[in-house]
Amino acid sequence: MKAINLYIWLAAMLFPTSFVNAQDDAFGPLTNTDDFVQKVKTRTAATQTIQSDFRQEKHLTMLEEVLESEGHFIFKKENNVVWSYTRPLDYTIIVHNGKFIIKDGDKVKEFDIASNRMFKEINNMIVTSVSGDFLDNPDFEAVYMENEMFYLARLVPVKPEVKDMLSEIDIFFDKKDMQVAKVKFLEPGDDYTLITFSGKVFNEAVPDNVFTVSN
Amino acid sequence: MKLRNGIYFPWALLFVGMLTITSSCSYKHYKGFEPVVAENVSPPRLFDTAFSKVVYTTNFRVFNQELSGLTLVKKVKSTNSFHIVFMSQIGLKFFDIEIKPNETEDWFHVNFIMESLNREFIVSTLKTDFMLLFSKYPEHAETGIFRNTENEITETTVRFDKYISSIFTDRNNKITGIELRKGRSVKTSIHITPGKEYPKELDIHNKKGGMNLTWKEIRM
C-alpha cells in the first residue's frame, strides 16, 4: 500500500500538469445557466480594456510535440486587439478599425478584414474568445459547463469555413472574477492550441496608438 | 565560405548566374563543370539521417496572397517518415503533410490542408517542392555527377520523364541549391543555407503561380 502511495506521489511530482489537467477536465453540466449568462453579461458590460501576458501551447498530438510561445495581449472595446509575441520571435497581430495588421520583425503588412474571408473569421474567433462576448452569437452553438474553478463555454462553429479550421473553442472563465483565464482552440483531429492568460489588468486606459505600427 | 577579412564568397550570386545561363540556352552543363565517372549515384540528401526535428519561421506566397507562421519539420523514426506542419502564429494549421521516403506510390500524403489552400495547383506544386527537398525522385530516374574543380562545387543531376533536377553541393558535401528544369525552362529553384543536419534557411521559388516558400530556422 505504501509502495502504491509512493508511486502516486512520484507520478504527481513528475507529471504535475497531467494532474492539474485532470482536475480541469472534470467538468459537469452547468446547474444554473441563467446565473452564468447574467454574470457574463455583467462582466462584458463592465470590461472596457484588458491587458495581460499570455502563454501559448500548440499541441500536435500525433507528433507528440508542443510548441510554446508567449507575449502580451491587449483588448479594447469594441473590437481592438493586440497579440504581441515576444518569444520565440518578435511578431505582432493587431486588429483595429477593420484592419488586420501583422508586424513580423521589421516588416508590416496590413489587410482589410472585410475583404478577406479567412481574416474575417479569424478575427471573429479571436475577439469572441478573448472578450468572452459569445452570447447570442449566431456563428457558434454554445454549451456551458463548470467545475470548482472554472465555468466553461464550449463553442461549436456553425459556419463551414470555420469548421474547416476549428472543431470547437473552449473558453474558461475564472469563477473568482468571471474573466477569461484560458482559451483552447481545438482543430479537426486531436491538435489544439491552449492560450493561458496571466497578470491581467482590467479597465486601465489604453491609448489608441498601441493599435498602430509604423513601417 | 568565409574568405579573409570576414568576406563571404557570394555563392548566391554564383548560383543566380547559373540560373541565368540555364534559362537563356538549352541545358548544357555549367561552365567549368566536367562529368565524373561514377556508378550507382544516389542524390544527396538535404535532411541528414541523424535529423530529428526543426522549426522554421515561414512565409508562403501564392497568387500574391501571403501567409506567415511557423513550420515544424519532424522525422518520425518509427515510420521513417517526415511531417511538415505549417501553422499560423496563433496556432491555426495551414497544412500538415507527410513524406514517406520508402513508399513508391503514396509517398506524399496530405493529412490536412486548409480549405482555402486546397487547390490542385497548390497541392501539386507542394508535392514537386517536397520531392526536391526530400530527394523523392521516380524509381526510373537516371543520375549523373558533374564537378567544378575550381570552385569545388558538385552538381548531381537527376533525369526523369522530361525533367532534369540539379542538386549543387559545396566542398563539405552540403546542398546549397536545387533546381528543376523542363527543357530550357527552370520550373523551380531553391536557394539553401546549409546547416549541420538540415538546412538553416531555404527559399523555394516556383515559376508557375509565383509560388514561394521561405524557411528560416528558429530556436524554440
XYZ file of C-alpha atoms in Angstrom:
435
model
C 0.000 0.000 0.000
C 2.836 2.313 0.926
C 4.510 1.456 -2.376
C 1.340 2.396 -4.286
C 1.175 5.723 -2.425
C 4.814 6.333 -3.286
C 4.138 5.693 -6.983
C 1.186 8.084 -6.920
C 3.288 10.718 -5.162
C 6.125 10.240 -7.641
C 3.749 10.432 -10.569
C 2.266 13.651 -9.217
C 5.739 15.145 -8.807
C 6.888 14.051 -12.245
C 3.721 14.844 -14.143
C 2.046 17.681 -12.221
C 0.404 19.134 -15.325
C -1.453 15.969 -16.091
C -2.928 16.062 -12.582
C -3.903 19.699 -12.985
C -5.421 18.967 -16.389
C -7.320 16.042 -14.966
C -8.771 18.427 -12.412
C -9.548 20.973 -15.132
C -11.208 18.383 -17.298
C -13.625 17.245 -14.619
C -16.401 19.466 -15.883
C -20.039 18.775 -15.246
C -23.180 20.334 -16.661
C -23.946 23.843 -15.519
C -26.627 23.818 -12.833
C -27.739 27.402 -13.300
C -27.270 28.624 -16.868
C -29.245 31.843 -16.337
C -26.957 32.843 -13.481
C -23.860 32.184 -15.624
C -25.232 34.114 -18.595
C -26.091 37.051 -16.344
C -22.577 37.029 -14.859
C -21.021 37.027 -18.333
C -23.268 39.901 -19.434
C -22.381 41.923 -16.350
C -18.687 41.240 -16.771
C -18.735 42.014 -20.507
C -20.559 45.286 -19.909
C -18.101 46.316 -17.199
C -14.934 45.452 -19.131
C -13.599 48.257 -21.291
C -9.982 47.131 -21.586
C -7.895 44.061 -20.763
C -4.115 43.856 -20.644
C -2.490 40.556 -19.928
C 0.515 38.359 -20.500
C -0.168 35.108 -22.270
C 1.433 31.751 -22.806
C 0.527 29.722 -25.883
C 0.960 25.993 -26.327
C 0.392 24.417 -29.705
C -0.201 20.703 -29.153
C 0.462 18.489 -32.166
C -0.906 15.349 -30.654
C 0.062 12.762 -33.231
C 3.607 14.099 -33.421
C 3.834 14.382 -29.617
C 5.049 17.950 -29.965
C 4.224 21.089 -28.013
C 5.354 24.414 -29.486
C 5.401 27.126 -26.851
C 5.308 30.862 -27.289
C 4.465 33.829 -25.101
C 3.753 37.504 -25.243
C 1.453 40.336 -24.260
C -2.187 40.829 -25.075
C -4.326 43.982 -25.171
C -8.060 44.241 -25.755
C -10.050 47.436 -26.004
C -13.733 47.633 -26.658
C -15.313 47.158 -29.117
C -13.056 45.378 -31.494
C -9.419 46.299 -30.892
C -6.888 43.576 -30.144
C -3.101 43.310 -29.954
C -1.337 39.945 -29.794
C 2.311 40.750 -29.302
C 4.543 37.670 -29.320
C 7.905 38.141 -27.628
C 9.130 34.541 -27.678
C 10.324 32.691 -29.672
C 10.201 35.615 -32.087
C 9.007 39.186 -32.378
C 5.616 39.021 -34.088
C 2.550 41.175 -33.549
C -1.029 40.833 -34.727
C -3.254 43.897 -34.446
C -6.968 44.123 -35.089
C -8.080 47.741 -35.330
C -10.578 49.775 -37.338
C -11.447 46.891 -39.622
C -7.791 46.187 -40.380
C -5.710 43.130 -39.634
C -2.100 44.285 -39.215
C 0.825 41.876 -38.934
C 4.249 43.072 -37.802
C 6.819 40.379 -38.476
C 10.175 41.666 -37.254
C 10.637 44.873 -39.237
C 8.035 44.023 -41.867
C 4.491 45.360 -41.539
C 1.574 44.067 -43.575
C -1.967 45.327 -43.474
C -5.103 43.523 -44.577
C -8.665 44.689 -44.840
C -10.613 42.264 -42.654
C -13.811 42.588 -44.679
C -12.030 41.786 -47.935
C -10.548 38.523 -46.735
C -12.948 35.841 -45.523
C -10.253 33.941 -43.650
C -9.063 37.026 -41.734
C -12.677 37.917 -41.028
C -13.335 34.536 -39.448
C -10.046 34.510 -37.539
C -10.801 37.981 -36.222
C -14.275 36.890 -35.189
C -12.837 33.900 -33.332
C -10.162 35.964 -31.579
C -12.467 38.720 -30.415
C -15.209 36.312 -29.399
C -12.763 34.200 -27.412
C -10.832 36.825 -25.537
C -13.710 39.152 -24.849
C -15.962 36.276 -23.898
C -18.686 38.026 -25.824
C -20.272 34.987 -27.372
C -23.821 35.254 -26.060
C -26.365 35.460 -28.862
C -23.567 34.971 -31.407
C -25.182 33.086 -34.303
C -21.801 31.840 -35.560
C -21.458 29.401 -32.673
C -23.545 26.892 -30.795
C -22.685 27.119 -27.108
C -22.676 24.505 -24.361
C -21.944 25.530 -20.775
C -20.213 23.508 -18.071
C -18.447 24.083 -14.776
C -16.092 22.657 -12.221
C -14.803 24.062 -8.942
C -12.541 26.663 -10.506
C -13.970 27.494 -13.895
C -17.043 27.985 -15.975
C -16.522 26.509 -19.424
C -18.236 27.841 -22.528
C -17.779 25.330 -25.343
C -18.430 26.995 -28.685
C -19.006 24.860 -31.741
C -18.691 26.780 -35.021
C -21.682 26.783 -37.336
C -20.079 28.191 -40.493
C -18.420 25.560 -42.716
C -15.375 27.766 -43.356
C -14.742 27.984 -39.612
C -15.499 24.297 -39.002
C -12.756 23.531 -41.508
C -10.246 25.211 -39.192
C -11.726 24.551 -35.753
C -13.973 21.919 -34.276
C -14.626 23.890 -31.093
C -13.422 26.761 -28.922
C -13.327 26.251 -25.168
C -13.407 29.456 -23.128
C -12.574 29.035 -19.440
C -13.910 31.725 -17.083
C -12.279 32.056 -13.686
C -15.106 31.842 -11.154
C -13.314 34.353 -8.903
C -13.510 37.292 -11.305
C -15.503 35.905 -14.275
C -12.642 36.847 -16.595
C -11.323 34.638 -19.371
C -8.486 32.591 -17.825
C -7.659 30.481 -20.864
C -8.879 29.634 -24.329
C -8.494 26.336 -26.119
C -8.827 26.144 -29.891
C -9.489 22.539 -30.920
C -8.907 21.544 -34.512
C -10.410 18.703 -36.519
C -8.331 15.732 -35.322
C -6.702 15.976 -31.926
C -4.462 19.025 -32.281
C -5.218 22.102 -30.231
C -3.861 25.466 -29.130
C -4.112 26.462 -25.463
C -3.676 30.121 -24.548
C -3.398 30.883 -20.829
C -3.630 34.465 -19.574
C -1.787 35.793 -16.524
C -1.106 39.125 -14.807
C -4.380 40.543 -16.047
C -5.149 44.242 -15.659
C -8.671 45.478 -16.334
C -10.068 48.832 -17.387
C -6.809 50.753 -17.357
C -6.660 53.368 -20.087
C -5.244 52.024 -23.360
C -4.286 54.755 -25.853
C -5.302 54.170 -29.465
C -1.712 54.413 -30.666
C -0.954 50.915 -29.316
C -3.069 49.640 -32.205
C -0.884 51.254 -34.845
C 2.576 50.387 -36.100
C 4.896 52.111 -38.494
C 6.954 50.503 -41.236
C 32.693 30.009 -47.446
C 34.444 32.695 -45.406
C 37.354 34.448 -47.048
C 39.907 36.708 -45.376
C 38.687 39.879 -43.608
C 35.305 38.282 -42.924
C 34.139 38.462 -46.533
C 31.859 35.649 -47.668
C 32.184 34.163 -51.101
C 28.986 35.117 -52.921
C 27.702 31.637 -53.645
C 24.212 33.040 -54.028
C 25.361 35.279 -56.877
C 27.145 32.384 -58.489
C 24.003 30.321 -58.251
C 21.808 33.100 -59.647
C 24.306 33.429 -62.502
C 23.984 29.732 -63.156
C 20.213 30.039 -63.334
C 20.535 32.868 -65.834
C 22.750 30.740 -68.042
C 20.290 27.882 -67.737
C 17.234 29.864 -68.702
C 18.884 31.514 -71.669
C 20.057 28.430 -73.508
C 19.343 24.759 -73.789
C 20.633 22.757 -70.871
C 24.311 22.261 -71.138
C 26.300 21.822 -68.012
C 27.577 24.998 -66.490
C 30.935 26.353 -67.460
C 33.708 24.604 -65.655
C 31.647 21.517 -64.813
C 33.044 18.253 -66.083
C 31.418 14.833 -65.925
C 32.607 12.458 -63.246
C 32.568 8.733 -63.924
C 30.584 7.089 -61.155
C 28.172 4.205 -60.748
C 25.054 3.889 -58.639
C 24.893 7.585 -57.793
C 22.307 8.492 -55.164
C 21.037 12.074 -54.994
C 22.442 13.814 -51.887
C 20.037 14.371 -49.009
C 19.126 17.716 -47.525
C 17.958 16.209 -44.233
C 20.672 14.052 -42.681
C 19.875 10.580 -41.331
C 20.562 11.979 -37.806
C 17.939 14.719 -38.283
C 15.049 14.664 -35.815
C 13.164 17.992 -35.974
C 13.413 21.709 -36.684
C 11.093 24.707 -36.536
C 11.234 27.396 -39.207
C 9.626 30.804 -39.469
C 7.760 30.594 -42.730
C 6.465 32.825 -45.460
C 4.271 31.270 -48.084
C 3.208 33.299 -51.079
C 0.936 32.175 -53.869
C -1.035 34.261 -56.379
C 0.082 37.408 -54.491
C -1.501 36.161 -51.264
C 0.911 35.726 -48.373
C 0.695 33.597 -45.249
C 3.242 33.652 -42.459
C 3.775 31.451 -39.443
C 5.839 28.537 -38.239
C 6.684 25.216 -39.847
C 7.629 22.144 -37.873
C 9.576 19.522 -39.804
C 9.822 16.324 -37.792
C 11.132 12.897 -38.617
C 9.082 10.092 -37.108
C 11.581 7.308 -36.666
C 9.002 4.558 -36.106
C 7.522 5.097 -39.573
C 10.631 6.620 -41.169
C 8.506 9.499 -42.388
C 8.759 13.285 -42.305
C 5.921 15.517 -41.179
C 5.765 19.113 -42.360
C 3.250 21.149 -40.376
C 2.764 24.803 -41.362
C 0.688 26.831 -38.930
C -0.114 30.448 -38.153
C 1.373 32.205 -35.127
C -1.876 31.762 -33.267
C -1.675 28.033 -33.922
C -4.176 27.504 -36.719
C -2.850 24.870 -39.073
C -2.469 25.695 -42.755
C -1.267 22.279 -43.834
C 0.094 19.044 -42.435
C 1.903 16.943 -45.000
C 3.606 13.599 -44.519
C 6.507 12.406 -46.662
C 7.229 8.670 -46.724
C 10.592 8.270 -48.474
C 10.345 4.481 -48.534
C 6.989 4.422 -50.293
C 6.906 4.386 -54.079
C 3.331 5.447 -54.826
C 1.814 7.034 -51.722
C 4.960 8.883 -50.576
C 3.213 12.289 -50.416
C 0.247 12.363 -48.099
C -1.817 15.421 -47.178
C -3.070 14.871 -43.633
C -4.696 18.288 -43.567
C -4.864 21.395 -45.698
C -6.955 24.462 -45.057
C -9.839 24.684 -47.487
C -8.660 27.973 -48.990
C -5.305 26.333 -49.870
C -6.797 23.075 -51.065
C -6.335 23.772 -54.764
C -4.929 21.256 -57.223
C -2.214 23.691 -58.354
C -1.032 24.426 -54.805
C -1.002 20.777 -53.709
C 0.772 19.565 -56.844
C 3.380 22.340 -56.565
C 3.990 21.479 -52.913
C 4.426 17.860 -53.993
C 7.097 18.898 -56.502
C 8.824 21.126 -53.934
C 8.944 18.347 -51.356
C 10.098 15.842 -53.987
C 13.131 18.095 -54.460
C 13.669 18.733 -50.741
C 13.431 15.078 -49.757
C 15.074 13.664 -52.919
C 11.998 11.591 -53.652
C 12.551 11.091 -57.365
C 10.815 8.446 -59.510
C 12.334 4.961 -59.480
C 13.275 5.194 -63.167
C 15.249 8.458 -62.728
C 18.811 8.457 -64.034
C 21.563 10.173 -62.129
C 24.879 11.730 -63.100
C 27.640 13.748 -61.489
C 29.500 16.817 -62.726
C 32.195 18.680 -60.838
C 33.687 22.132 -60.979
C 37.117 21.586 -59.547
C 37.987 25.275 -59.410
C 35.056 26.200 -57.181
C 34.750 22.759 -55.629
C 31.058 22.553 -56.498
C 29.440 19.260 -57.401
C 26.296 19.011 -59.474
C 24.270 15.837 -59.187
C 21.742 15.560 -61.993
C 18.555 13.518 -61.823
C 16.765 12.957 -65.129
C 13.222 11.670 -65.222
C 10.449 11.981 -67.787
C 11.010 15.408 -69.386
C 12.656 16.888 -66.319
C 16.179 17.386 -65.064
C 16.901 18.227 -61.469
C 20.313 19.584 -60.480
C 21.495 19.404 -56.897
C 24.523 21.566 -56.103
C 26.775 20.664 -53.201
C 29.733 22.550 -51.779
C 33.155 21.233 -50.766
C 31.656 19.988 -47.480
C 29.086 17.980 -49.420
C 26.306 20.274 -48.198
C 23.479 21.134 -50.569
C 23.451 24.843 -51.458
C 20.968 24.835 -54.303
C 18.478 22.705 -56.200
C 16.719 23.429 -59.433
C 14.198 21.676 -61.606
C 14.097 22.271 -65.336
C 11.879 21.162 -68.157
C 13.656 21.736 -71.425
C 15.117 25.220 -71.263
C 12.757 26.447 -68.609
C 13.622 26.496 -64.910
C 10.440 25.420 -63.147
C 11.685 25.532 -59.572
C 14.783 26.932 -57.949
C 15.783 26.501 -54.321
C 18.465 28.540 -52.561
C 19.753 26.872 -49.423
C 21.857 27.913 -46.448
C 23.119 24.574 -45.212
C 23.339 23.523 -41.588
C 24.784 20.517 -39.865
C 21.897 18.046 -40.165
C 19.304 20.130 -42.008
C 19.064 23.432 -43.887
C 19.198 26.553 -41.744
C 17.366 28.547 -44.382
C 15.836 27.901 -47.741
C 13.910 29.804 -50.337
C 11.825 27.935 -52.876
C 10.698 29.806 -55.949
C 8.251 28.177 -58.336
C 7.850 29.877 -61.679
C 4.228 28.871 -62.023
C 1.858 30.966 -59.937
C 4.800 32.768 -58.362
C 4.530 30.302 -55.502
C 7.274 30.980 -52.977
C 8.073 29.215 -49.734
C 10.706 30.584 -47.357
C 12.006 28.844 -44.233
C 14.356 30.277 -41.612
C 15.351 28.210 -38.637
C 14.152 29.416 -35.262
C 15.182 28.221 -31.808
C 12.079 27.451 -29.770
